[in-house]
C-alpha cells in the first residue's frame, strides 16, 4: 500500500506522461489487462484514459484494472487513471 507521500511523488512523476491505454464501450477485458501488465512491467507508472462512451463508472474501471494487474491505484482524476506497479526487471522509480 502506498503512503500519501509516495502517492504525491508518483502524481508529480505522472504529470508529463500521456495516457497509453483507452477504456471505451467494451470496458475492461482480459486482453487489455494483459497488455496493461506488460506496460507496467516496462514503465512502472502509466496513465489510462476513460472514454466518454464507457458504460461503467470510472471508479469501477479503475478498481477492475488495478485488481486485474495487481497494481497500485495512484489517482483517478477526471477521466484519467494513474497506476503504479514496481517493475521486477526495469526498476527505475525509487519511492521516497
PDB file of C-alpha atoms in Angstrom:
ATOM      1  CA  UNK A   1       0.000   0.000   0.000  1.00  0.00           C
ATOM      2  CA  UNK A   2       1.285   3.462  -0.892  1.00  0.00           C
ATOM      3  CA  UNK A   3       1.616   6.254   1.658  1.00  0.00           C
ATOM      4  CA  UNK A   4       0.324   9.776   0.987  1.00  0.00           C
ATOM      5  CA  UNK A   5       3.876  10.998   0.427  1.00  0.00           C
ATOM      6  CA  UNK A   6       4.551   8.247  -2.126  1.00  0.00           C
ATOM      7  CA  UNK A   7       1.288   8.997  -3.950  1.00  0.00           C
ATOM      8  CA  UNK A   8       2.212  12.709  -4.154  1.00  0.00           C
ATOM      9  CA  UNK A   9       5.617  11.745  -5.546  1.00  0.00           C
ATOM     10  CA  UNK A  10       4.065   9.423  -8.151  1.00  0.00           C
ATOM     11  CA  UNK A  11       1.476  12.040  -9.151  1.00  0.00           C
ATOM     12  CA  UNK A  12       4.273  14.519  -9.830  1.00  0.00           C
ATOM     13  CA  UNK A  13       6.139  11.880 -11.890  1.00  0.00           C
ATOM     14  CA  UNK A  14       2.948  11.091 -13.844  1.00  0.00           C
ATOM     15  CA  UNK A  15       2.182  14.706 -14.726  1.00  0.00           C
ATOM     16  CA  UNK A  16       4.064  14.845 -18.080  1.00  0.00           C
ATOM     17  CA  UNK A  17       3.055  11.298 -19.126  1.00  0.00           C
ATOM     18  CA  UNK A  18       0.413  10.859 -21.834  1.00  0.00           C
ATOM     19  CA  UNK A  19      -2.241   8.115 -21.452  1.00  0.00           C
ATOM     20  CA  UNK A  20      -1.182   4.979 -23.338  1.00  0.00           C
ATOM     21  CA  UNK A  21      -4.425   2.992 -22.998  1.00  0.00           C
ATOM     22  CA  UNK A  22      -8.064   3.879 -23.540  1.00  0.00           C
ATOM     23  CA  UNK A  23     -11.080   2.176 -21.985  1.00  0.00           C
ATOM     24  CA  UNK A  24     -14.137   2.562 -24.191  1.00  0.00           C
ATOM     25  CA  UNK A  25     -17.507   0.970 -24.788  1.00  0.00           C
ATOM     26  CA  UNK A  26     -16.166  -2.566 -24.370  1.00  0.00           C
ATOM     27  CA  UNK A  27     -14.984  -1.845 -20.825  1.00  0.00           C
ATOM     28  CA  UNK A  28     -12.108  -3.784 -19.278  1.00  0.00           C
ATOM     29  CA  UNK A  29     -11.317  -7.232 -20.669  1.00  0.00           C
ATOM     30  CA  UNK A  30      -8.620  -9.851 -20.045  1.00  0.00           C
ATOM     31  CA  UNK A  31      -6.638  -8.916 -23.163  1.00  0.00           C
ATOM     32  CA  UNK A  32      -6.461  -5.282 -22.046  1.00  0.00           C
ATOM     33  CA  UNK A  33      -5.381  -6.350 -18.532  1.00  0.00           C
ATOM     34  CA  UNK A  34      -2.559  -8.431 -20.058  1.00  0.00           C
ATOM     35  CA  UNK A  35      -1.336  -5.503 -22.176  1.00  0.00           C
ATOM     36  CA  UNK A  36      -1.508  -3.120 -19.199  1.00  0.00           C
ATOM     37  CA  UNK A  37       0.529  -5.603 -17.097  1.00  0.00           C
ATOM     38  CA  UNK A  38       3.229  -5.667 -19.793  1.00  0.00           C
ATOM     39  CA  UNK A  39       3.252  -1.858 -19.983  1.00  0.00           C
ATOM     40  CA  UNK A  40       3.520  -1.599 -16.184  1.00  0.00           C
ATOM     41  CA  UNK A  41       6.474  -4.001 -16.196  1.00  0.00           C
ATOM     42  CA  UNK A  42       8.204  -1.839 -18.817  1.00  0.00           C
ATOM     43  CA  UNK A  43       7.309   1.613 -17.447  1.00  0.00           C
ATOM     44  CA  UNK A  44       6.152   1.171 -13.800  1.00  0.00           C
ATOM     45  CA  UNK A  45       3.916   4.269 -13.989  1.00  0.00           C
ATOM     46  CA  UNK A  46       1.181   4.631 -16.630  1.00  0.00           C
ATOM     47  CA  UNK A  47      -1.937   6.633 -17.368  1.00  0.00           C
ATOM     48  CA  UNK A  48      -5.153   5.176 -18.759  1.00  0.00           C
ATOM     49  CA  UNK A  49      -7.830   7.334 -20.357  1.00  0.00           C
ATOM     50  CA  UNK A  50     -11.524   6.508 -19.928  1.00  0.00           C
ATOM     51  CA  UNK A  51     -13.527   7.490 -22.998  1.00  0.00           C
ATOM     52  CA  UNK A  52     -16.935   9.181 -22.870  1.00  0.00           C
ATOM     53  CA  UNK A  53     -18.691   6.113 -24.318  1.00  0.00           C
ATOM     54  CA  UNK A  54     -17.539   3.827 -21.464  1.00  0.00           C
ATOM     55  CA  UNK A  55     -20.648   2.474 -19.763  1.00  0.00           C
ATOM     56  CA  UNK A  56     -19.076   1.608 -16.402  1.00  0.00           C
ATOM     57  CA  UNK A  57     -18.372   4.277 -13.742  1.00  0.00           C
ATOM     58  CA  UNK A  58     -14.731   5.385 -13.776  1.00  0.00           C
ATOM     59  CA  UNK A  59     -14.129   4.237 -10.178  1.00  0.00           C
ATOM     60  CA  UNK A  60     -15.235   0.697 -11.095  1.00  0.00           C
ATOM     61  CA  UNK A  61     -12.994   0.716 -14.173  1.00  0.00           C
ATOM     62  CA  UNK A  62     -10.054   1.896 -12.049  1.00  0.00           C
ATOM     63  CA  UNK A  63     -10.659  -0.800  -9.412  1.00  0.00           C
ATOM     64  CA  UNK A  64     -11.030  -3.531 -12.067  1.00  0.00           C
ATOM     65  CA  UNK A  65      -7.784  -2.556 -13.800  1.00  0.00           C
ATOM     66  CA  UNK A  66      -5.857  -2.176 -10.528  1.00  0.00           C
ATOM     67  CA  UNK A  67      -7.108  -5.511  -9.203  1.00  0.00           C
ATOM     68  CA  UNK A  68      -6.540  -7.330 -12.519  1.00  0.00           C
ATOM     69  CA  UNK A  69      -2.977  -6.049 -12.881  1.00  0.00           C
ATOM     70  CA  UNK A  70      -2.193  -6.187  -9.124  1.00  0.00           C
ATOM     71  CA  UNK A  71      -1.067  -2.547  -9.405  1.00  0.00           C
ATOM     72  CA  UNK A  72      -1.473   0.373  -7.009  1.00  0.00           C
ATOM     73  CA  UNK A  73      -4.134   2.902  -7.939  1.00  0.00           C
ATOM     74  CA  UNK A  74      -2.384   6.252  -7.503  1.00  0.00           C
ATOM     75  CA  UNK A  75      -5.201   8.556  -8.594  1.00  0.00           C
ATOM     76  CA  UNK A  76      -8.386   8.881 -10.620  1.00  0.00           C
ATOM     77  CA  UNK A  77      -8.645  12.434 -11.889  1.00  0.00           C
ATOM     78  CA  UNK A  78     -11.266  13.409 -14.452  1.00  0.00           C
ATOM     79  CA  UNK A  79     -11.312  10.567 -16.953  1.00  0.00           C
ATOM     80  CA  UNK A  80      -7.700   9.530 -16.341  1.00  0.00           C
ATOM     81  CA  UNK A  81      -6.416   6.706 -14.133  1.00  0.00           C
ATOM     82  CA  UNK A  82      -2.824   6.661 -12.848  1.00  0.00           C
ATOM     83  CA  UNK A  83      -1.401   3.223 -11.994  1.00  0.00           C
ATOM     84  CA  UNK A  84       1.913   2.203 -10.431  1.00  0.00           C
ATOM     85  CA  UNK A  85       3.480  -1.219 -10.131  1.00  0.00           C
ATOM     86  CA  UNK A  86       7.093  -1.846  -9.209  1.00  0.00           C
ATOM     87  CA  UNK A  87       8.894  -3.490 -12.100  1.00  0.00           C
ATOM     88  CA  UNK A  88      10.770  -6.748 -11.493  1.00  0.00           C
ATOM     89  CA  UNK A  89      13.429  -6.156 -14.165  1.00  0.00           C
ATOM     90  CA  UNK A  90      13.223  -2.490 -15.211  1.00  0.00           C
ATOM     91  CA  UNK A  91      13.074  -0.760 -11.825  1.00  0.00           C
ATOM     92  CA  UNK A  92      13.587   2.975 -12.360  1.00  0.00           C
ATOM     93  CA  UNK A  93      11.342   4.764  -9.866  1.00  0.00           C
ATOM     94  CA  UNK A  94      12.639   4.914  -6.289  1.00  0.00           C
ATOM     95  CA  UNK A  95       9.825   5.754  -3.876  1.00  0.00           C
ATOM     96  CA  UNK A  96      10.519   8.218  -1.037  1.00  0.00           C
TER      97      UNK A  96
END
